[in-house]
Coordinates of C-alpha atoms and ligand atoms in Angstrom, one line a residue:
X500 CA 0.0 0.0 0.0
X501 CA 1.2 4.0 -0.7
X502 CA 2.2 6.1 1.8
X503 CA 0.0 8.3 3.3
X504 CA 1.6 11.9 2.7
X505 CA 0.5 14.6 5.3
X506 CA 1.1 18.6 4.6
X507 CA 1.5 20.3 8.0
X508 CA 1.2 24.0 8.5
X509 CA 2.9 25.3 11.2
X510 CA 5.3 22.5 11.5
X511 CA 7.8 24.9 13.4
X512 CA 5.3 25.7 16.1
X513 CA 4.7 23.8 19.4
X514 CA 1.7 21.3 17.7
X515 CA 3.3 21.0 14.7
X516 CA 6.4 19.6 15.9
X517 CA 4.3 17.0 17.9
X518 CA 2.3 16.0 14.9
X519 CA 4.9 15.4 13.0
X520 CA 7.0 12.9 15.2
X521 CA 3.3 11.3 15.5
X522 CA 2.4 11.2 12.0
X523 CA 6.0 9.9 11.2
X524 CA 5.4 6.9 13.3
X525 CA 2.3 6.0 11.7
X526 CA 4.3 5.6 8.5
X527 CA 3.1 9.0 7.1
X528 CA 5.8 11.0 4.7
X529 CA 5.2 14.3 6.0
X530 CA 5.7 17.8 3.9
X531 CA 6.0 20.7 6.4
X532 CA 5.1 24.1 5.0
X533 CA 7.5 26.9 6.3
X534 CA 7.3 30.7 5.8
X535 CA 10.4 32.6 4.7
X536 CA 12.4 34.2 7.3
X537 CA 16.1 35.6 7.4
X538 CA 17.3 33.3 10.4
X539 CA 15.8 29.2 10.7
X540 CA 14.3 28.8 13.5
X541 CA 13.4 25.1 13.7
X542 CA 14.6 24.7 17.1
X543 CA 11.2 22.3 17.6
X544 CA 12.1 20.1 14.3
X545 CA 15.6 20.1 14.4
X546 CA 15.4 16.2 15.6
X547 CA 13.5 15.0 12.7
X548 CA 14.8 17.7 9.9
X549 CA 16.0 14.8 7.8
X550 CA 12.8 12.7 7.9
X551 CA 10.4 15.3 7.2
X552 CA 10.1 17.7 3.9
X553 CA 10.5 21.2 4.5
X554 CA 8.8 23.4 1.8
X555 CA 7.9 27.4 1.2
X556 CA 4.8 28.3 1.7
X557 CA 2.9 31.2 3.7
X558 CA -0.7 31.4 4.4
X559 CA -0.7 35.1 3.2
X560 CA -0.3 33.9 -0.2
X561 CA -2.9 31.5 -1.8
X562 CA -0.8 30.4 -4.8
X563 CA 2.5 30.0 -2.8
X564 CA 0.0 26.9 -1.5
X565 CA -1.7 26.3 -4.3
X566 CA 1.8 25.1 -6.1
X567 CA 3.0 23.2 -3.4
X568 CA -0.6 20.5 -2.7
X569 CA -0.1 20.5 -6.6
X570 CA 3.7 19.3 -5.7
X571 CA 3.6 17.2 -2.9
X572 CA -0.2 16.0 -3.2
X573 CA -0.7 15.3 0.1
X574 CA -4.0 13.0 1.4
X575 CA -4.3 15.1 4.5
X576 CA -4.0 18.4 5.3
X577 CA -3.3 19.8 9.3
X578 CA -3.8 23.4 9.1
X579 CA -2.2 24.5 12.1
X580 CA 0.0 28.1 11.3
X581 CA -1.6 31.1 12.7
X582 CA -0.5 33.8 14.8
X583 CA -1.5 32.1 18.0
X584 CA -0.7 34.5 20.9
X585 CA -4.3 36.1 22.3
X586 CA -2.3 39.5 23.7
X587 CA -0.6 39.8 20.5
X588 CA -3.8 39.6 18.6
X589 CA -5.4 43.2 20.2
X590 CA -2.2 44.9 19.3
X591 CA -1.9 43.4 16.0
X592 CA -5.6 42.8 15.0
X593 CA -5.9 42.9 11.1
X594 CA -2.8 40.9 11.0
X595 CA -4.4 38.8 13.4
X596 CA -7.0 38.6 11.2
X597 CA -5.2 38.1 8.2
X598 CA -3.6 35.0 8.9
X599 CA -5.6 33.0 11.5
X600 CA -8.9 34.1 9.9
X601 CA -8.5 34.6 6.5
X602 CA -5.6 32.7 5.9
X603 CA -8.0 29.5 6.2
X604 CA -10.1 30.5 3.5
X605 CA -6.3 30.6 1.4
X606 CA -5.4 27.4 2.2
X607 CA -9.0 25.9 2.1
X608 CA -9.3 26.9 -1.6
X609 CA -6.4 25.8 -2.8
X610 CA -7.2 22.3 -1.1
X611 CA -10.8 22.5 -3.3
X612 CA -9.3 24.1 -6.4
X613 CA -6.1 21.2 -6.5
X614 CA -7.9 18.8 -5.3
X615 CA -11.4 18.6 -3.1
X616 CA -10.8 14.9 -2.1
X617 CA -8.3 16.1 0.2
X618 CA -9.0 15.7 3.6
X619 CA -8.3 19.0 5.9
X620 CA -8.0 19.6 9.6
X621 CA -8.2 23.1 10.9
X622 CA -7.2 24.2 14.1
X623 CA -10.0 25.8 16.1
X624 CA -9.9 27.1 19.6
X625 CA -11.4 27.3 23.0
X626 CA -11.0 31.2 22.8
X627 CA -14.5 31.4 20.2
X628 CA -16.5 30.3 24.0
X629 CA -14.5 33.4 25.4
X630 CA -17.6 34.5 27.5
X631 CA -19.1 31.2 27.6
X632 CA -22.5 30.5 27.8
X633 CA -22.6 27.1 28.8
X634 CA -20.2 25.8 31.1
X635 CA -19.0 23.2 30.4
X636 CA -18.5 23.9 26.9
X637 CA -19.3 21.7 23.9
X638 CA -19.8 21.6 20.4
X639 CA -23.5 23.4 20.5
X640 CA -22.5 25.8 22.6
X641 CA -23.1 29.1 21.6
X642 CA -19.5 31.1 20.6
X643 CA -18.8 34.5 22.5
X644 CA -14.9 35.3 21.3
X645 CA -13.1 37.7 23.9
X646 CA -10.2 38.8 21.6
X647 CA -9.7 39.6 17.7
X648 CA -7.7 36.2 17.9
X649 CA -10.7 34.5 19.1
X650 CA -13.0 36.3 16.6
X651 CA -10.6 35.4 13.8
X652 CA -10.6 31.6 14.9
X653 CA -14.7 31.9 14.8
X654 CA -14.1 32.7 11.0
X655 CA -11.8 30.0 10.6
X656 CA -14.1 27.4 12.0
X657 CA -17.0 28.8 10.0
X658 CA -15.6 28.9 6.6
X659 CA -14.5 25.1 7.4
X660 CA -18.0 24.1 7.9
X661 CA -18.9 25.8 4.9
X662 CA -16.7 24.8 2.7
X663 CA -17.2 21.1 4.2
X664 CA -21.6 21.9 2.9
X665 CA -20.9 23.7 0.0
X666 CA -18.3 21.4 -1.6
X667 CA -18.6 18.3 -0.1
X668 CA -15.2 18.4 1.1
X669 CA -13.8 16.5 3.8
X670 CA -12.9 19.1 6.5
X671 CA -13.2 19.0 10.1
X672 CA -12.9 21.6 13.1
X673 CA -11.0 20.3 15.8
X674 CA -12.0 23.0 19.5
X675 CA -9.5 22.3 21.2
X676 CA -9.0 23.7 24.2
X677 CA -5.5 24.8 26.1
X678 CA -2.5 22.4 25.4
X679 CA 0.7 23.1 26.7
X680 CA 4.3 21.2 26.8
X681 CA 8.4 22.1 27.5
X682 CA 7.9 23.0 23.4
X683 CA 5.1 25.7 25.3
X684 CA 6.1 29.3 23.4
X685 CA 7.4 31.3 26.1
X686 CA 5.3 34.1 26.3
X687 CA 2.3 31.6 27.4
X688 CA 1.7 31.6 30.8
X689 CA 2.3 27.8 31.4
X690 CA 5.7 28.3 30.3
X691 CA 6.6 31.6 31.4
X692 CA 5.9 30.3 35.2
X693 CA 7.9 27.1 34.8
X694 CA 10.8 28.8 32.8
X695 CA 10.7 31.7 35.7
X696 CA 10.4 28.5 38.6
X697 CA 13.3 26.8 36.8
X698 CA 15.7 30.5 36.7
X699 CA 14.4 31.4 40.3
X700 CA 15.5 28.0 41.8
X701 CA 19.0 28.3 40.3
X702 CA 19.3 31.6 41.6
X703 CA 19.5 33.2 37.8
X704 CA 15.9 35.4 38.3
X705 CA 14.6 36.7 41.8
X706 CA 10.5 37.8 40.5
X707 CA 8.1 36.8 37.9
X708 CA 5.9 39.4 36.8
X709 CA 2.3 38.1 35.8
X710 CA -1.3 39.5 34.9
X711 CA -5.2 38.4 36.7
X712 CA -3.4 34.9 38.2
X713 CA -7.6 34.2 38.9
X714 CA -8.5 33.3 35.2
X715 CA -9.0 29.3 34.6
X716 CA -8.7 27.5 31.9
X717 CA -8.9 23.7 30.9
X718 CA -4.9 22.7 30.1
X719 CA -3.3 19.1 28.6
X720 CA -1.3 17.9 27.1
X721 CA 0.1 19.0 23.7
X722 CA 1.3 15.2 22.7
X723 CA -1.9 13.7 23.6
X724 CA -4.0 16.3 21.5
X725 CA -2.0 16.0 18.3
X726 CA -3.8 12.0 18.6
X727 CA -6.9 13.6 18.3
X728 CA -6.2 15.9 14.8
X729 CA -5.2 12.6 13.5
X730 CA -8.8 10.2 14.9
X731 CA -10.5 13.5 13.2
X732 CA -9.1 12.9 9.7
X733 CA -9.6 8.8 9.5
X734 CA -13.5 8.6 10.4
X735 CA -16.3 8.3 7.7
X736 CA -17.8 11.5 7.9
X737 CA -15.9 15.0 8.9
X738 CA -16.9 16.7 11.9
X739 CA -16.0 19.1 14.7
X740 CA -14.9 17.6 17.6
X741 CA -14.1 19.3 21.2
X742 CA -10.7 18.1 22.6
X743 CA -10.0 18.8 26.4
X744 CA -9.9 17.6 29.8
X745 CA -13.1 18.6 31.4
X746 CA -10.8 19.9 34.6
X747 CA -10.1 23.4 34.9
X748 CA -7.6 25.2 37.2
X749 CA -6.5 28.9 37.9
X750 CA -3.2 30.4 36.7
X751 CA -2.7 30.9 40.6
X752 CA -2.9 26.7 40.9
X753 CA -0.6 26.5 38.4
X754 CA 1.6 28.7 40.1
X755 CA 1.8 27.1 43.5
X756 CA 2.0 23.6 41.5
X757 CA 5.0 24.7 39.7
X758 CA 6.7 26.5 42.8
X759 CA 5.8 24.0 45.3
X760 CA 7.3 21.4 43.1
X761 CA 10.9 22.8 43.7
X762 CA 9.7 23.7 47.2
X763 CA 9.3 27.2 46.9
X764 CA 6.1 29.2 47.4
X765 CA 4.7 31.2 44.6
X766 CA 3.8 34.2 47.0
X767 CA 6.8 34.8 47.5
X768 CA 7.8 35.7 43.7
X769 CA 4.8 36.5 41.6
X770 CA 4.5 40.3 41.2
X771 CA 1.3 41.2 39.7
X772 CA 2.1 43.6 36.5
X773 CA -0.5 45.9 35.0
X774 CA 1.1 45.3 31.4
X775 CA 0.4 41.2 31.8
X776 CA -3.7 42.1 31.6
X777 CA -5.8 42.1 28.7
X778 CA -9.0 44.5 27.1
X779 CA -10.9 41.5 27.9
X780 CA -10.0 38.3 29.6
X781 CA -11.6 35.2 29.0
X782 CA -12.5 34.1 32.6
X783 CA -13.3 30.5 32.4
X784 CA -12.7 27.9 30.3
X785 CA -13.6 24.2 30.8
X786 CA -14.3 21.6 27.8
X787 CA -16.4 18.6 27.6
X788 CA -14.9 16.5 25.5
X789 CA -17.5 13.3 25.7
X790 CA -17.8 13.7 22.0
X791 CA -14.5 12.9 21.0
X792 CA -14.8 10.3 23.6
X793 CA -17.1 8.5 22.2
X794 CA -16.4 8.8 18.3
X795 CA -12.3 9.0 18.2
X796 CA -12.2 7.1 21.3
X797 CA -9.5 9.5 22.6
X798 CA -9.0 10.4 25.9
X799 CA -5.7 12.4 27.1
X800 CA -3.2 10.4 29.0
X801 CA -1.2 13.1 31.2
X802 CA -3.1 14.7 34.2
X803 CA -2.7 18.4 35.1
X804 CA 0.1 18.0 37.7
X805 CA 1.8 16.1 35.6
X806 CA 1.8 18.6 33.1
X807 CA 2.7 21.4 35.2
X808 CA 5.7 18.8 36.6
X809 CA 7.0 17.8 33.7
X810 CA 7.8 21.6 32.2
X811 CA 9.1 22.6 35.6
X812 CA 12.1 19.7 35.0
X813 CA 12.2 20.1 31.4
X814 CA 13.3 24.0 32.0
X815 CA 15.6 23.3 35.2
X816 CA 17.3 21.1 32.5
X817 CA 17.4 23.7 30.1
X818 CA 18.8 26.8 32.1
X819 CA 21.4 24.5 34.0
Ligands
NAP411 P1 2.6 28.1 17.7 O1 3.5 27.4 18.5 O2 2.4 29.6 17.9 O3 2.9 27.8 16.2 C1 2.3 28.6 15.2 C2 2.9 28.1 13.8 O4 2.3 28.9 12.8 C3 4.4 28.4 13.7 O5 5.0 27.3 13.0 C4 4.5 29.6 12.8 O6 5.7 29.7 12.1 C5 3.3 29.4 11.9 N1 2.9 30.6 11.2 C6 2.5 31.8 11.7 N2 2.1 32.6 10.7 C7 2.3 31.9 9.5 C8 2.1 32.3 8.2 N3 1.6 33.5 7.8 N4 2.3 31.3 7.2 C9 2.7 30.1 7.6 N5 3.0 29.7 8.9 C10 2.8 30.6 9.8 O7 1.1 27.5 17.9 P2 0.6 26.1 18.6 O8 0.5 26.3 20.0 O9 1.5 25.0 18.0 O10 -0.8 26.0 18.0 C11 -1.1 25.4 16.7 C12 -2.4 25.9 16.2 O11 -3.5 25.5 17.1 C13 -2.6 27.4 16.1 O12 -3.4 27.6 14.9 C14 -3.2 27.8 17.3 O13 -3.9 29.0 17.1 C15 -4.2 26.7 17.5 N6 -4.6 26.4 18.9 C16 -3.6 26.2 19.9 C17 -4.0 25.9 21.2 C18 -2.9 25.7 22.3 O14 -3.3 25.7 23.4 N7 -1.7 25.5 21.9 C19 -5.3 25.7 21.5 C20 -6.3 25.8 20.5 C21 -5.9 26.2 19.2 P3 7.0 30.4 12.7 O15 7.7 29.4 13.5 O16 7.7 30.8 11.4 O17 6.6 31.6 13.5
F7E412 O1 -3.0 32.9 28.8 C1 -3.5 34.8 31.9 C2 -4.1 35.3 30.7 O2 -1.5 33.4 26.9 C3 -3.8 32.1 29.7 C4 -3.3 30.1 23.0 O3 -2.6 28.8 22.8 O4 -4.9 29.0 24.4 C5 -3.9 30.0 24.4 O5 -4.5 31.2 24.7 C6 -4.4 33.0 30.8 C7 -5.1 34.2 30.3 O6 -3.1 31.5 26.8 C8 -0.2 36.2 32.2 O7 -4.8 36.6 31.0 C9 -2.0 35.9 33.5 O8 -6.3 34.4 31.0 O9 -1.2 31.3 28.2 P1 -2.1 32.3 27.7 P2 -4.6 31.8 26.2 O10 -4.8 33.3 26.1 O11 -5.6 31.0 27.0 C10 -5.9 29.1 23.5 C11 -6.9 27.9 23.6 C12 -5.5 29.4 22.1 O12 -6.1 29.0 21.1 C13 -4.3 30.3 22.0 O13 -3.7 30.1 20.7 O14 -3.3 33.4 31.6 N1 -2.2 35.4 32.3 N2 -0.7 36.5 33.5 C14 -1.2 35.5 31.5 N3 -1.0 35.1 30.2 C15 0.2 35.4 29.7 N4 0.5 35.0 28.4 N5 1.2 36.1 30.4 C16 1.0 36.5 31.6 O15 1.9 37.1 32.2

């Protein structure tokens, strides 16, 4: 039997790196789309450069994609690029806009115009709930995004859905809710706390400086969601699918789980810094993810303080 090939946007980023290792032991040959830049930054791939192929492409520019399905002609598609960071997003809103909204519809229609068999993932968010209306949140819940990110995700998703009824195509919306890892960008909280837990305890930092330490949200596991965009894209029908926990926790919790691990005491720290808070916060998130349960038969395999645990040792090992 062929190969299945795979085209990953975003391949550099946090999830991308993760579904690539994953796809590559499932026997996939996987095409990574990468965006020009003057220095490489493939800090997250740099393991697996020489099993994967690494091609041009930006989601700015629909033909740039539009040459390279024709190329490669990959069976799935993981569209996964976007500019990801909510702050970022209110001081950079039509960019914001640009590439996590409309950039969708770009790769979308180059998917239907090379060819519409393909099957597409895109990656939705947690942020549309923003001000949720249900609690917890599922796939009929009402959206309420907080943020331009969030409102530009909400286009993503829709044009999905209707480019999945108005040409047939296989395309599926995966919600998925906070995930985090040691790949964790820095400026996310998660990894901002255990990066400034790790430099604290080796005496390198003596403060970390954080926003409203009382918002919650639902966090896992990067590793065990990238299973899930996969389950999505082998079923008989496309569909959305919420992927989370169905635990939530306070960036406070997170805090004392991360200091306490190395036996220190958050309190004694965390400075609370005007600049860290946002127009409007998204209070509370928390995901029920029965649905992907039941159909993907996926459920995530690392628990919270596990999680928080595991980045706090990964970054003592990386500022020794
Ligand atoms: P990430 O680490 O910020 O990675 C984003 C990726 O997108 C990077 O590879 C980046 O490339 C690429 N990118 C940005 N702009 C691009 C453009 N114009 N053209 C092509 N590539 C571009 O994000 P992540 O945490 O892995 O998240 C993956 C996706 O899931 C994102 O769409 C994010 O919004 C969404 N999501 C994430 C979470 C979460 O908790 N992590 C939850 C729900 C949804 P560079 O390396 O060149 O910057
Ligand atoms: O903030 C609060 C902040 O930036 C989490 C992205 O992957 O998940 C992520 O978006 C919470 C917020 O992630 C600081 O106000 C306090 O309430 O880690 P975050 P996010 O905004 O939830 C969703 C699902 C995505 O789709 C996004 O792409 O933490 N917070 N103090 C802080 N946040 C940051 N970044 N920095 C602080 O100092």
């Amino acid at each position: 039997m062929a190969k299945k090939r795979a085209l990953i946007t975003g391949i550099t980023g946090q999830d991308g790196s993760y579904l690539a290792e994953y796809l590559l032991e499932q026997g996939y040959d996987v095409i990574g789309m990468i965006r020009r830049s003057s220095t490489v930054n493939f800090e997250r791939i740099h393991h697996i450069q020489d099993k994967v192929t690494l091609v041009a492409g930006d989601l700015l520019d629909e033909v740039s994609m539009i040459h390279l399905l024709r190329e490669h002609r990959p069976s799935e598609v993981y569209n996964l690029a976007a500019q990801s960071f909510v702050q970022t997003s209110f001081s950079q809103p039509v960019f914001t806009g640009e590439v996590t909204g409309l950039g969708v519809t770009r790769i979308l229609d180059a998917v239907r115009v090379v060819d519409p068999g393909i099957r597409f993932y895109q990656a939705s968010s947690s942020e549309m709930f923003g001000k949720v209306q249900a609690v917890p949140q599922t796939e009929t819940t009402p959206f309420y995004p907080r943020s331009p990110y969030g409102v530009a995700k909400l286009y993503g998703h829709w044009i999905t859905v209707n480019y999945r009824e108005s040409y047939d195509m296989y395309a599926c919306s995966g919600i998925l809710f906070n995930h985090e890892s040691p790949r964790r960008g820095l400026e996310f909280v998660t990894r901002k706390i255990t990066n400034a837990v790790a430099r604290i305890k080796l005496g390198k930092d003596k403060e970390l400086r954080l926003g409203n330490l009382d918002a919650k949200r639902d966090w896992g596991y990067a590793k065990d969601y990238v299973r899930a965009m996969h389950l999505m894209l082998q079923q008989d029908t496309a569909d959305d699918y919420v992927v989370s926990t169905g635990e939530t926790y306070s960036v406070r919790r997170f805090c004392e789980i991360a200091f306490g691990h190395v036996g220190l005491n958050y309190q004694d720290y965390v400075v609370i810094d005007e600049r860290f808070y946002r127009p409007a916060e998204v209070d509370l998130l928390v995901g029920d993810p029965a649905k992907a349960a039941t159909k993907l038969g996926w459920k995530p395999e690392v628990s919270f303080e596990q999680l928080v645990t595991m980045m706090v040792d990964s970054d003592l090992q990386a500022n020794k």
